[in-house]
Coordinates of C-alpha atoms in Angstrom, one line a residue:
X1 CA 24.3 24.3 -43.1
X2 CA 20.9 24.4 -45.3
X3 CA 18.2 22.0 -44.9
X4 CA 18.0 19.3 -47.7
X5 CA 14.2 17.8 -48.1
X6 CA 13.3 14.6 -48.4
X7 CA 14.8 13.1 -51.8
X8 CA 11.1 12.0 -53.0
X9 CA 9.1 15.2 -52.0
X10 CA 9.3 18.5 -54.3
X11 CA 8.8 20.6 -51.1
X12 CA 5.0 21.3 -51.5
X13 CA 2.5 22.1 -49.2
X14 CA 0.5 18.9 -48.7
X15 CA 4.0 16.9 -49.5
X16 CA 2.8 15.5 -52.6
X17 CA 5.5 13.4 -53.5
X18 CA 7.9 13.8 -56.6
X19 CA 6.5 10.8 -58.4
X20 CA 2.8 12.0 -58.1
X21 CA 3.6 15.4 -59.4
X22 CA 5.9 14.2 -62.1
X23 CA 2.4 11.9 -63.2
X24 CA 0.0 15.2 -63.3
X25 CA 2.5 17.1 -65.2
X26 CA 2.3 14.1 -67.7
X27 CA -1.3 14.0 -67.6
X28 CA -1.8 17.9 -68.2
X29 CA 0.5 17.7 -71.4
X30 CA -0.9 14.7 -72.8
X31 CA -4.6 16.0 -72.5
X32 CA -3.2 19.0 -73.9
X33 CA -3.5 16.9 -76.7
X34 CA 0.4 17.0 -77.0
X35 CA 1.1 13.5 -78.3
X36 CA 4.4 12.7 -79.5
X37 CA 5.8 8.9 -78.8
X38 CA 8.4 10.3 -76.1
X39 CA 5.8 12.0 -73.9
X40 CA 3.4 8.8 -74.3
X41 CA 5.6 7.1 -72.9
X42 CA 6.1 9.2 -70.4
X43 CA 2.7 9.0 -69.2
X44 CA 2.7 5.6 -69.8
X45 CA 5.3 5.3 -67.0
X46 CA 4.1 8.1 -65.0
X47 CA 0.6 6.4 -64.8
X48 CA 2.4 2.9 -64.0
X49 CA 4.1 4.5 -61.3
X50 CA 1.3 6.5 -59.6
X51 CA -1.4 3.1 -59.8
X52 CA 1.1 0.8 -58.2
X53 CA 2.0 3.2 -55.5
X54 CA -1.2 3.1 -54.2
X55 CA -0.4 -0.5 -53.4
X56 CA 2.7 0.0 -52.7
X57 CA 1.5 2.3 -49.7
X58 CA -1.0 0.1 -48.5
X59 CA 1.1 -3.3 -48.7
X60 CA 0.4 -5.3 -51.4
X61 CA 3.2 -7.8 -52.9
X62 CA 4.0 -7.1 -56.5
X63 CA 4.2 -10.1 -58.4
X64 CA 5.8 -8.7 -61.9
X65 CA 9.3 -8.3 -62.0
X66 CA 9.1 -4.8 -63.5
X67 CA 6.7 -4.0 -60.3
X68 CA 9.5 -5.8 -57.9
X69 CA 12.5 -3.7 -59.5
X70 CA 10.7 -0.9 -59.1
X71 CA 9.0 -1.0 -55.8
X72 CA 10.5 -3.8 -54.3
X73 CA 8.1 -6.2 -51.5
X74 CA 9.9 -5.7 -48.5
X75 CA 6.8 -4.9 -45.7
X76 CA 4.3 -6.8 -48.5
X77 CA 1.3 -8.1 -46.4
X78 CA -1.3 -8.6 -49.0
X79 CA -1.3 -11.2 -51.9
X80 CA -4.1 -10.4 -53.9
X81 CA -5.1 -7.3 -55.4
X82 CA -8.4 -7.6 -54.1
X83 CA -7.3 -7.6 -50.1
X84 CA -5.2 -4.4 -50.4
X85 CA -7.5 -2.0 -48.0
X86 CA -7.8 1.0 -50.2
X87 CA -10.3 3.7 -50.0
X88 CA -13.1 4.3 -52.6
X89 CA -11.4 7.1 -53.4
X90 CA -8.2 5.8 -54.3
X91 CA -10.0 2.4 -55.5
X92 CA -12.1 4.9 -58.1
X93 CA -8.6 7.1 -58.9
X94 CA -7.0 3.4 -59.8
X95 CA -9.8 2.9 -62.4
X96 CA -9.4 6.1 -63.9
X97 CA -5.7 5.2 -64.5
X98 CA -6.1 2.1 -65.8
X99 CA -8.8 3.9 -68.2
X100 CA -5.7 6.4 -69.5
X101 CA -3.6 3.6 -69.7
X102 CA -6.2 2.1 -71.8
X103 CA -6.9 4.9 -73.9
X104 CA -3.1 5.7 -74.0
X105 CA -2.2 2.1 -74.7
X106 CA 0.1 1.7 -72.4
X107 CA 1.2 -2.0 -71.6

């Protein structure tokens, strides 16, 4: 019987998960200048997805209810943005997203 992966990893070195890689792809096409409603919204939700799993990783309890549905809060620890412990490197890739989102106009 063959292996099966993990159902939220595309099997690359590193592991980077499924989501992650789905949000790159969407951020090479749309600064390919590619920018037709569909793939905005696209990237929209790709770059939704990638910021709040950051927090998601590290703890944080969502308080949306598109957040909740998606991510869920079981293991939340952290109530306020602010407590999450992040690195400056993810803190600084968090602002960068929210700056696409921005630019993109995502909501």
């Amino acid at each position: 019987m063959a292996s099966r992966s993990a159902p939220d990893r595309a099997g690359l070195p590193g592991l980077i998960s499924r989501s992650r890689l789905i949000a790159v792809a969407c951020l090479v096409i749309a600064g390919a200048g590619v920018t037709t409603s569909p793939v905005s919204a696209q990237s929209c939700q790709a770059l939704w997805v990638e910021r709040n799993s950051y927090y998601k990783e590290a703890g944080y309890c969502f308080k949306t209810s598109r957040a909740i549905g998606y991510f869920g809060n079981r293991g939340c620890s952290y109530d306020y943005e602010g407590d999450v412990p992040l690195s400056v490197n993810i803190r600084d890739r968090i602002a960068e997203i929210k700056a696409m989102e921005r630019r993109f106009g995502c909501n």
